[in-house]
Amino acid sequence: MPARDARDARTGTVRARPTARRGAGRVTLAPSTATGDRVVMGAVPPTVVLCGVLLVLAGLAGVAAAFPTYLVVGGEELREVRGVGGALVALLVPAVHVAMGASLARRAVPKLGLAYAAVAGALAVGQLLIEIYRGSSSTTRPGVEVVAGELVLTSGVQRGAGWVLGVAALALTVAAGVVAMAAWGRTVMDDGGALDPVRSLLAGTALLLGVTAVLCLALPAADVPDELQTDPATGLETVVSREGPQALLERPGLALLGGLLLAGALLLCSVVAPSLRPRLGAVGGLLAVAVAVLSAGLVGLRDAVASDELVWTVPGAGLIVTGLAMLGLTLFAWRTRRSPDVTGATPRAASS
């Protein structure tokens, strides 16, 4: 007998139910054909729920990490959050993690959340190595760093609860990404290919924005301004450069490796995300890239506002512009939908 499709009136999702066919000797899943913008869904493995739980835990750990002491540098306690603006910046990524993880835990449009988790996990690998360096290895080769909006010399660093929770959040994000990649191929979800005609244009634009983001990340988003000095004898004005925070690829050891991995993952994910099927998979991948880039730019702006010694830089502004452009691409992919079939044909189960 033909398969009956369970349709969600709000999302247009079609869930194909397994049907027993006489003579076949087994129970098979009769696939359905997507028309218009409907999404066809079949098997959703338990690993999808596990990925969602890990992503929610990562978000909650990120929220908890924002408020206690982050690091103690030179006897001064530093915290990520100082004021309402700093709280909004620190909670941006964790809030998106929790929302996408809750969606996965409910098994709703799973490839949207899986794509987000996979890309977020890939980007978190480099960030995790940078955080480990900042909390441990930075004292072996001290340098000037911007930590929680303060310009400090990392000659002596003690880890606080905020750092431990932040590292735990990044580690959980990496774990969620690994589980998402393992669950992707076993999760049945497809659509009518509404995004296919513009995928190449979307990928080219995303690659251009990814290159721009990497170039902006290579320089500090908040830096120490140069000092203008006047010679009292001659009245000649000279610009004296002051030592500022280390750039992404200027740090040694684990931080350098983390910076290289972060830059490479950002470029790779910018290209791969638009090619993910179905359309909501591309939306999830682009959203993860956009949130990461926008968060980096907002952190630079927060540091410049919080400190009297720092100024916001052009690369920092570039990160925010690039992040907003990535959000625009995400919205474009979300809104790109195919018109329903004008013939009014309904999906039919494939014959054996």
mmCIF file of C-alpha atoms in Angstrom:
data_model
loop_
_atom_site.group_PDB
_atom_site.id
_atom_site.type_symbol
_atom_site.label_atom_id
_atom_site.label_comp_id
_atom_site.label_asym_id
_atom_site.label_seq_id
_atom_site.Cartn_x
_atom_site.Cartn_y
_atom_site.Cartn_z
ATOM 1 C CA MET A 1 0.000 0.000 0.000
ATOM 2 C CA PRO A 2 1.259 3.538 -0.627
ATOM 3 C CA ALA A 3 3.157 5.439 2.039
ATOM 4 C CA ARG A 4 1.379 8.242 3.845
ATOM 5 C CA ASP A 5 3.282 11.435 4.515
ATOM 6 C CA ALA A 6 3.008 13.287 7.827
ATOM 7 C CA ARG A 7 3.163 16.992 7.016
ATOM 8 C CA ASP A 8 3.960 19.831 9.424
ATOM 9 C CA ALA A 9 1.626 22.685 8.511
ATOM 10 C CA ARG A 10 3.987 25.329 9.905
ATOM 11 C CA THR A 11 7.323 24.311 8.351
ATOM 12 C CA GLY A 12 6.161 22.388 5.290
ATOM 13 C CA THR A 13 8.185 19.390 6.442
ATOM 14 C CA VAL A 14 7.143 16.041 5.049
ATOM 15 C CA ARG A 15 8.044 13.007 7.149
ATOM 16 C CA ALA A 16 7.985 9.762 5.205
ATOM 17 C CA ARG A 17 6.623 6.845 7.207
ATOM 18 C CA PRO A 18 7.864 3.298 6.682
ATOM 19 C CA THR A 19 5.341 0.973 5.014
ATOM 20 C CA ALA A 20 5.254 -2.796 4.901
ATOM 21 C CA ARG A 21 5.077 -4.181 1.383
ATOM 22 C CA ARG A 22 3.724 -7.658 0.848
ATOM 23 C CA GLY A 23 6.016 -9.985 -1.008
ATOM 24 C CA ALA A 24 9.144 -8.020 -0.164
ATOM 25 C CA GLY A 25 9.620 -9.783 3.171
ATOM 26 C CA ARG A 26 10.831 -6.647 4.935
ATOM 27 C CA VAL A 27 9.814 -3.178 6.073
ATOM 28 C CA THR A 28 11.166 -0.406 3.811
ATOM 29 C CA LEU A 29 11.010 3.354 3.838
ATOM 30 C CA ALA A 30 9.104 4.594 0.806
ATOM 31 C CA PRO A 31 10.691 7.917 -0.198
ATOM 32 C CA SER A 32 8.587 10.921 -1.061
ATOM 33 C CA THR A 33 9.188 13.647 -3.604
ATOM 34 C CA ALA A 34 9.454 17.242 -2.392
ATOM 35 C CA THR A 35 7.448 19.816 -4.268
ATOM 36 C CA GLY A 36 7.721 23.530 -3.790
ATOM 37 C CA ASP A 37 9.702 24.335 -0.656
ATOM 38 C CA ARG A 38 8.658 21.274 1.321
ATOM 39 C CA VAL A 39 11.362 19.403 3.207
ATOM 40 C CA VAL A 40 11.290 15.614 3.137
ATOM 41 C CA MET A 41 12.488 13.965 6.325
ATOM 42 C CA GLY A 42 13.123 10.331 7.109
ATOM 43 C CA ALA A 43 15.469 8.631 9.539
ATOM 44 C CA VAL A 44 16.899 10.784 12.349
ATOM 45 C CA PRO A 45 19.545 8.840 14.334
ATOM 46 C CA PRO A 46 19.940 9.206 18.123
ATOM 47 C CA THR A 47 23.298 10.907 17.588
ATOM 48 C CA VAL A 48 21.371 13.997 16.474
ATOM 49 C CA VAL A 49 19.946 14.326 19.982
ATOM 50 C CA LEU A 50 23.410 13.758 21.473
ATOM 51 C CA CYS A 51 24.794 16.537 19.294
ATOM 52 C CA GLY A 52 22.016 18.842 20.471
ATOM 53 C CA VAL A 53 22.698 18.065 24.129
ATOM 54 C CA LEU A 54 26.430 18.755 23.679
ATOM 55 C CA LEU A 55 25.675 22.052 21.943
ATOM 56 C CA VAL A 56 23.278 23.122 24.701
ATOM 57 C CA LEU A 57 25.875 22.241 27.349
ATOM 58 C CA ALA A 58 28.473 24.246 25.417
ATOM 59 C CA GLY A 59 26.141 27.233 25.356
ATOM 60 C CA LEU A 60 25.375 26.982 29.063
ATOM 61 C CA ALA A 61 29.072 26.685 29.895
ATOM 62 C CA GLY A 62 29.714 29.764 27.744
ATOM 63 C CA VAL A 63 27.059 31.694 29.646
ATOM 64 C CA ALA A 64 28.525 30.621 32.989
ATOM 65 C CA ALA A 65 32.047 31.550 31.834
ATOM 66 C CA ALA A 66 31.115 35.162 31.133
ATOM 67 C CA PHE A 67 30.692 36.307 34.745
ATOM 68 C CA PRO A 68 33.340 34.835 37.124
ATOM 69 C CA THR A 69 37.021 35.763 37.122
ATOM 70 C CA TYR A 70 38.567 34.963 33.751
ATOM 71 C CA LEU A 71 42.301 35.336 34.449
ATOM 72 C CA VAL A 72 44.455 36.924 37.128
ATOM 73 C CA VAL A 73 47.263 38.819 35.383
ATOM 74 C CA GLY A 74 49.843 40.566 37.540
ATOM 75 C CA GLY A 75 47.573 40.312 40.564
ATOM 76 C CA GLU A 76 44.658 41.981 38.745
ATOM 77 C CA GLU A 77 41.433 40.005 38.330
ATOM 78 C CA LEU A 78 39.992 40.232 34.829
ATOM 79 C CA ARG A 79 36.413 39.430 33.834
ATOM 80 C CA GLU A 80 34.833 39.094 30.411
ATOM 81 C CA VAL A 81 31.695 41.038 31.345
ATOM 82 C CA ARG A 82 31.749 44.608 32.583
ATOM 83 C CA GLY A 83 28.434 46.246 31.927
ATOM 84 C CA VAL A 84 25.384 45.466 29.835
ATOM 85 C CA GLY A 85 27.149 45.876 26.497
ATOM 86 C CA GLY A 86 29.882 43.435 27.466
ATOM 87 C CA ALA A 87 27.266 40.919 28.598
ATOM 88 C CA LEU A 88 25.443 41.094 25.260
ATOM 89 C CA VAL A 89 28.687 40.512 23.363
ATOM 90 C CA ALA A 90 29.775 37.622 25.604
ATOM 91 C CA LEU A 91 26.373 35.908 25.410
ATOM 92 C CA LEU A 92 25.904 36.132 21.622
ATOM 93 C CA VAL A 93 27.589 32.849 20.683
ATOM 94 C CA PRO A 94 26.311 30.851 23.716
ATOM 95 C CA ALA A 95 22.742 31.978 23.041
ATOM 96 C CA VAL A 96 22.893 30.755 19.438
ATOM 97 C CA HIS A 97 24.473 27.486 20.634
ATOM 98 C CA VAL A 98 21.595 26.890 23.060
ATOM 99 C CA ALA A 99 18.938 27.703 20.445
ATOM 100 C CA MET A 100 20.420 25.410 17.796
ATOM 101 C CA GLY A 101 21.136 22.669 20.322
ATOM 102 C CA ALA A 102 17.535 22.745 21.569
ATOM 103 C CA SER A 103 16.338 22.421 17.963
ATOM 104 C CA LEU A 104 18.529 19.338 17.492
ATOM 105 C CA ALA A 105 17.372 17.822 20.778
ATOM 106 C CA ARG A 106 13.783 18.065 19.495
ATOM 107 C CA ARG A 107 14.868 16.519 16.138
ATOM 108 C CA ALA A 108 13.332 19.480 14.313
ATOM 109 C CA VAL A 109 14.893 20.093 10.847
ATOM 110 C CA PRO A 110 18.031 18.270 12.035
ATOM 111 C CA LYS A 111 20.420 19.174 9.214
ATOM 112 C CA LEU A 112 20.004 22.866 10.044
ATOM 113 C CA GLY A 113 21.432 22.242 13.510
ATOM 114 C CA LEU A 114 23.946 19.624 12.356
ATOM 115 C CA ALA A 115 25.462 22.007 9.802
ATOM 116 C CA TYR A 116 25.693 24.727 12.443
ATOM 117 C CA ALA A 117 27.305 22.363 14.963
ATOM 118 C CA ALA A 118 29.805 20.979 12.433
ATOM 119 C CA VAL A 119 30.994 24.432 11.323
ATOM 120 C CA ALA A 120 31.020 25.827 14.872
ATOM 121 C CA GLY A 121 33.051 22.817 16.014
ATOM 122 C CA ALA A 122 35.587 23.270 13.218
ATOM 123 C CA LEU A 123 36.055 26.942 14.127
ATOM 124 C CA ALA A 124 36.269 26.140 17.850
ATOM 125 C CA VAL A 125 39.379 23.954 17.423
ATOM 126 C CA GLY A 126 41.640 26.942 16.747
ATOM 127 C CA GLN A 127 39.931 29.039 19.406
ATOM 128 C CA LEU A 128 40.471 26.247 21.946
ATOM 129 C CA LEU A 129 44.217 26.129 21.273
ATOM 130 C CA ILE A 130 44.442 29.922 21.589
ATOM 131 C CA GLU A 131 42.642 29.820 24.936
ATOM 132 C CA ILE A 132 44.915 27.058 26.248
ATOM 133 C CA TYR A 133 47.939 29.165 25.277
ATOM 134 C CA ARG A 134 46.473 32.257 26.904
ATOM 135 C CA GLY A 135 45.850 30.513 30.196
ATOM 136 C CA SER A 136 49.044 28.486 30.432
ATOM 137 C CA SER A 137 51.776 28.922 27.824
ATOM 138 C CA SER A 138 51.639 32.714 27.531
ATOM 139 C CA THR A 139 53.927 33.147 30.554
ATOM 140 C CA THR A 140 56.825 31.282 28.895
ATOM 141 C CA ARG A 141 57.152 34.067 26.329
ATOM 142 C CA PRO A 142 55.473 37.100 27.908
ATOM 143 C CA GLY A 143 54.025 39.715 25.640
ATOM 144 C CA VAL A 144 51.499 42.520 25.550
ATOM 145 C CA GLU A 145 47.964 41.191 25.184
ATOM 146 C CA VAL A 146 44.436 42.510 25.332
ATOM 147 C CA VAL A 147 42.623 40.338 27.870
ATOM 148 C CA ALA A 148 38.992 41.115 28.720
ATOM 149 C CA GLY A 149 39.396 44.686 27.516
ATOM 150 C CA GLU A 150 42.597 45.353 29.459
ATOM 151 C CA LEU A 151 46.089 45.867 27.996
ATOM 152 C CA VAL A 152 48.329 43.654 30.130
ATOM 153 C CA LEU A 153 51.782 42.082 30.101
ATOM 154 C CA THR A 154 51.411 38.303 30.430
ATOM 155 C CA SER A 155 54.446 37.776 32.660
ATOM 156 C CA GLY A 156 52.334 36.036 35.284
ATOM 157 C CA VAL A 157 48.928 34.469 34.622
ATOM 158 C CA GLN A 158 46.634 32.529 36.943
ATOM 159 C CA ARG A 159 43.568 30.762 35.593
ATOM 160 C CA GLY A 160 40.151 31.595 36.976
ATOM 161 C CA ALA A 161 36.792 29.848 36.871
ATOM 162 C CA GLY A 162 35.788 31.863 33.813
ATOM 163 C CA TRP A 163 38.754 30.525 31.838
ATOM 164 C CA VAL A 164 38.044 26.922 32.875
ATOM 165 C CA LEU A 165 34.375 27.219 31.889
ATOM 166 C CA GLY A 166 35.306 28.913 28.616
ATOM 167 C CA VAL A 167 37.697 26.100 27.692
ATOM 168 C CA ALA A 168 35.000 23.571 28.632
ATOM 169 C CA ALA A 169 32.521 25.384 26.367
ATOM 170 C CA LEU A 170 34.951 25.259 23.427
ATOM 171 C CA ALA A 171 35.752 21.581 24.062
ATOM 172 C CA LEU A 172 32.033 20.727 24.138
ATOM 173 C CA THR A 173 31.551 22.661 20.890
ATOM 174 C CA VAL A 174 34.332 20.642 19.244
ATOM 175 C CA ALA A 175 32.728 17.416 20.509
ATOM 176 C CA ALA A 176 29.336 18.516 19.147
ATOM 177 C CA GLY A 177 30.969 19.214 15.795
ATOM 178 C CA VAL A 178 32.510 15.723 15.655
ATOM 179 C CA VAL A 179 29.163 14.104 16.502
ATOM 180 C CA ALA A 180 27.411 16.285 13.900
ATOM 181 C CA MET A 181 29.802 15.147 11.177
ATOM 182 C CA ALA A 182 29.233 11.513 12.156
ATOM 183 C CA ALA A 183 25.441 11.939 12.139
ATOM 184 C CA TRP A 184 25.217 13.940 8.900
ATOM 185 C CA GLY A 185 25.316 11.025 6.453
ATOM 186 C CA ARG A 186 22.812 8.958 8.449
ATOM 187 C CA THR A 187 20.252 11.763 8.740
ATOM 188 C CA VAL A 188 17.642 11.700 5.969
ATOM 189 C CA MET A 189 16.510 15.205 5.028
ATOM 190 C CA ASP A 190 16.174 16.837 1.616
ATOM 191 C CA ASP A 191 14.163 19.444 -0.245
ATOM 192 C CA GLY A 192 13.181 20.454 -3.746
ATOM 193 C CA GLY A 193 16.493 22.189 -4.514
ATOM 194 C CA ALA A 194 15.285 25.782 -4.351
ATOM 195 C CA LEU A 195 18.794 27.040 -3.571
ATOM 196 C CA ASP A 196 20.581 25.064 -6.307
ATOM 197 C CA PRO A 197 20.449 27.753 -9.058
ATOM 198 C CA VAL A 198 22.299 30.289 -6.875
ATOM 199 C CA ARG A 199 24.675 28.051 -4.916
ATOM 200 C CA SER A 200 27.710 28.980 -7.044
ATOM 201 C CA LEU A 201 27.030 32.697 -6.578
ATOM 202 C CA LEU A 202 26.478 32.152 -2.861
ATOM 203 C CA ALA A 203 29.732 30.176 -2.530
ATOM 204 C CA GLY A 204 31.754 32.807 -4.398
ATOM 205 C CA THR A 205 30.404 35.606 -2.234
ATOM 206 C CA ALA A 206 30.964 33.591 0.950
ATOM 207 C CA LEU A 207 34.558 32.849 -0.104
ATOM 208 C CA LEU A 208 35.217 36.554 -0.692
ATOM 209 C CA LEU A 209 33.809 37.392 2.731
ATOM 210 C CA GLY A 210 35.818 34.562 4.307
ATOM 211 C CA VAL A 211 39.070 35.915 2.838
ATOM 212 C CA THR A 212 38.151 39.383 4.114
ATOM 213 C CA ALA A 213 37.464 37.994 7.592
ATOM 214 C CA VAL A 214 40.818 36.179 7.699
ATOM 215 C CA LEU A 215 42.666 39.343 6.647
ATOM 216 C CA CYS A 216 40.878 41.294 9.368
ATOM 217 C CA LEU A 217 41.613 38.616 11.977
ATOM 218 C CA ALA A 218 45.321 38.785 11.122
ATOM 219 C CA LEU A 219 45.474 42.219 12.807
ATOM 220 C CA PRO A 220 44.227 43.251 16.265
ATOM 221 C CA ALA A 221 40.641 44.477 16.401
ATOM 222 C CA ALA A 222 41.646 46.892 19.196
ATOM 223 C CA ASP A 223 45.141 48.382 19.272
ATOM 224 C CA VAL A 224 47.292 50.943 21.067
ATOM 225 C CA PRO A 225 47.426 54.227 19.129
ATOM 226 C CA ASP A 226 50.763 55.689 18.086
ATOM 227 C CA GLU A 227 52.079 58.547 20.205
ATOM 228 C CA LEU A 228 52.886 61.937 18.700
ATOM 229 C CA GLN A 229 55.948 63.583 20.283
ATOM 230 C CA THR A 230 57.329 67.059 19.673
ATOM 231 C CA ASP A 231 61.032 67.879 19.973
ATOM 232 C CA PRO A 232 61.194 70.988 22.239
ATOM 233 C CA ALA A 233 64.408 72.196 20.585
ATOM 234 C CA THR A 234 63.381 71.963 16.935
ATOM 235 C CA GLY A 235 59.606 71.745 17.189
ATOM 236 C CA LEU A 236 59.702 68.689 14.916
ATOM 237 C CA GLU A 237 56.837 66.289 15.467
ATOM 238 C CA THR A 238 57.525 62.573 15.218
ATOM 239 C CA VAL A 239 55.271 59.552 15.481
ATOM 240 C CA VAL A 240 56.464 57.013 18.048
ATOM 241 C CA SER A 241 55.036 53.517 17.743
ATOM 242 C CA ARG A 242 53.959 51.882 20.982
ATOM 243 C CA GLU A 243 53.925 48.158 21.618
ATOM 244 C CA GLY A 244 50.415 46.869 21.180
ATOM 245 C CA PRO A 245 48.623 43.535 21.459
ATOM 246 C CA GLN A 246 49.925 40.561 19.509
ATOM 247 C CA ALA A 247 48.169 39.775 16.253
ATOM 248 C CA LEU A 248 46.599 36.405 15.559
ATOM 249 C CA LEU A 249 49.652 34.939 13.793
ATOM 250 C CA GLU A 250 52.292 36.668 15.940
ATOM 251 C CA ARG A 251 51.758 34.471 18.972
ATOM 252 C CA PRO A 252 54.047 31.448 19.389
ATOM 253 C CA GLY A 253 53.405 27.773 20.014
ATOM 254 C CA LEU A 254 49.840 26.584 20.461
ATOM 255 C CA ALA A 255 48.450 30.048 19.762
ATOM 256 C CA LEU A 256 50.143 30.169 16.352
ATOM 257 C CA LEU A 257 48.815 26.711 15.505
ATOM 258 C CA GLY A 258 45.376 27.746 16.719
ATOM 259 C CA GLY A 259 45.463 30.893 14.608
ATOM 260 C CA LEU A 260 46.412 28.935 11.495
ATOM 261 C CA LEU A 261 43.682 26.364 12.134
ATOM 262 C CA LEU A 262 41.122 29.108 12.749
ATOM 263 C CA ALA A 263 42.018 30.924 9.527
ATOM 264 C CA GLY A 264 42.005 27.709 7.492
ATOM 265 C CA ALA A 265 38.709 26.505 8.973
ATOM 266 C CA LEU A 266 37.099 29.873 8.323
ATOM 267 C CA LEU A 267 38.061 29.784 4.653
ATOM 268 C CA LEU A 268 37.058 26.142 4.227
ATOM 269 C CA CYS A 269 33.708 26.520 5.974
ATOM 270 C CA SER A 270 32.897 29.666 3.975
ATOM 271 C CA VAL A 271 33.185 27.608 0.788
ATOM 272 C CA VAL A 272 31.596 24.378 2.020
ATOM 273 C CA ALA A 273 28.592 25.857 3.848
ATOM 274 C CA PRO A 274 26.728 27.107 0.717
ATOM 275 C CA SER A 275 27.070 23.659 -0.900
ATOM 276 C CA LEU A 276 25.317 21.774 1.903
ATOM 277 C CA ARG A 277 21.981 20.131 1.126
ATOM 278 C CA PRO A 278 19.219 20.758 1.876
ATOM 279 C CA ARG A 279 18.842 24.524 1.805
ATOM 280 C CA LEU A 280 18.506 24.648 5.591
ATOM 281 C CA GLY A 281 21.878 22.898 5.888
ATOM 282 C CA ALA A 282 23.480 25.804 4.023
ATOM 283 C CA VAL A 283 21.621 28.206 6.320
ATOM 284 C CA GLY A 284 23.041 26.501 9.420
ATOM 285 C CA GLY A 285 26.613 26.494 8.106
ATOM 286 C CA LEU A 286 26.519 30.142 7.060
ATOM 287 C CA LEU A 287 24.965 31.118 10.393
ATOM 288 C CA ALA A 288 27.853 29.529 12.314
ATOM 289 C CA VAL A 289 30.430 31.444 10.245
ATOM 290 C CA ALA A 290 28.503 34.703 10.560
ATOM 291 C CA VAL A 291 28.130 34.446 14.344
ATOM 292 C CA ALA A 292 31.834 33.648 14.830
ATOM 293 C CA VAL A 293 33.036 36.566 12.672
ATOM 294 C CA LEU A 294 30.535 39.034 14.114
ATOM 295 C CA SER A 295 31.425 38.003 17.667
ATOM 296 C CA ALA A 296 35.139 38.600 16.998
ATOM 297 C CA GLY A 297 34.399 42.096 15.715
ATOM 298 C CA LEU A 298 32.120 42.949 18.635
ATOM 299 C CA VAL A 299 34.753 41.767 21.133
ATOM 300 C CA GLY A 300 37.217 44.230 19.586
ATOM 301 C CA LEU A 301 34.664 47.024 19.843
ATOM 302 C CA ARG A 302 33.933 46.107 23.473
ATOM 303 C CA ASP A 303 37.639 46.162 24.341
ATOM 304 C CA ALA A 304 38.124 49.557 22.704
ATOM 305 C CA VAL A 305 35.156 51.030 24.568
ATOM 306 C CA ALA A 306 36.127 49.497 27.925
ATOM 307 C CA SER A 307 39.785 50.608 27.894
ATOM 308 C CA ASP A 308 41.245 54.107 27.762
ATOM 309 C CA GLU A 309 44.478 52.739 26.253
ATOM 310 C CA LEU A 310 42.907 51.051 23.230
ATOM 311 C CA VAL A 311 41.274 52.303 20.065
ATOM 312 C CA TRP A 312 39.077 50.447 17.635
ATOM 313 C CA THR A 313 40.872 49.560 14.428
ATOM 314 C CA VAL A 314 39.865 49.256 10.782
ATOM 315 C CA PRO A 315 40.222 45.442 10.899
ATOM 316 C CA GLY A 316 37.876 45.400 13.890
ATOM 317 C CA ALA A 317 35.289 47.393 11.972
ATOM 318 C CA GLY A 318 35.888 45.119 8.986
ATOM 319 C CA LEU A 319 35.018 42.076 11.079
ATOM 320 C CA ILE A 320 31.670 43.565 12.038
ATOM 321 C CA VAL A 321 30.875 44.544 8.446
ATOM 322 C CA THR A 322 31.908 41.096 7.214
ATOM 323 C CA GLY A 323 29.881 39.380 9.931
ATOM 324 C CA LEU A 324 26.794 41.405 9.019
ATOM 325 C CA ALA A 325 27.337 40.556 5.344
ATOM 326 C CA MET A 326 27.534 36.869 6.281
ATOM 327 C CA LEU A 327 24.263 37.251 8.164
ATOM 328 C CA GLY A 328 22.836 38.778 4.999
ATOM 329 C CA LEU A 329 23.906 35.704 3.009
ATOM 330 C CA THR A 330 22.336 33.506 5.686
ATOM 331 C CA LEU A 331 19.063 35.410 5.421
ATOM 332 C CA PHE A 332 19.238 35.198 1.619
ATOM 333 C CA ALA A 333 19.626 31.409 1.793
ATOM 334 C CA TRP A 334 16.779 31.212 4.313
ATOM 335 C CA ARG A 335 14.445 33.269 2.127
ATOM 336 C CA THR A 336 15.272 31.561 -1.178
ATOM 337 C CA ARG A 337 12.298 29.323 -1.793
ATOM 338 C CA ARG A 338 10.785 27.716 -4.858
ATOM 339 C CA SER A 339 7.212 28.455 -5.783
ATOM 340 C CA PRO A 340 4.786 25.600 -5.169
ATOM 341 C CA ASP A 341 3.930 23.319 -8.083
ATOM 342 C CA VAL A 342 1.323 25.154 -10.183
ATOM 343 C CA THR A 343 -0.251 21.863 -11.241
ATOM 344 C CA GLY A 344 -1.197 21.158 -7.632
ATOM 345 C CA ALA A 345 0.387 17.709 -7.790
ATOM 346 C CA THR A 346 0.879 16.022 -4.439
ATOM 347 C CA PRO A 347 3.915 13.961 -3.432
ATOM 348 C CA ARG A 348 3.575 10.268 -4.194
ATOM 349 C CA ALA A 349 5.405 7.299 -2.732
ATOM 350 C CA ALA A 350 7.952 5.735 -5.048
ATOM 351 C CA SER A 351 6.836 2.416 -6.438
ATOM 352 C CA SER A 352 8.854 -0.703 -5.752
#
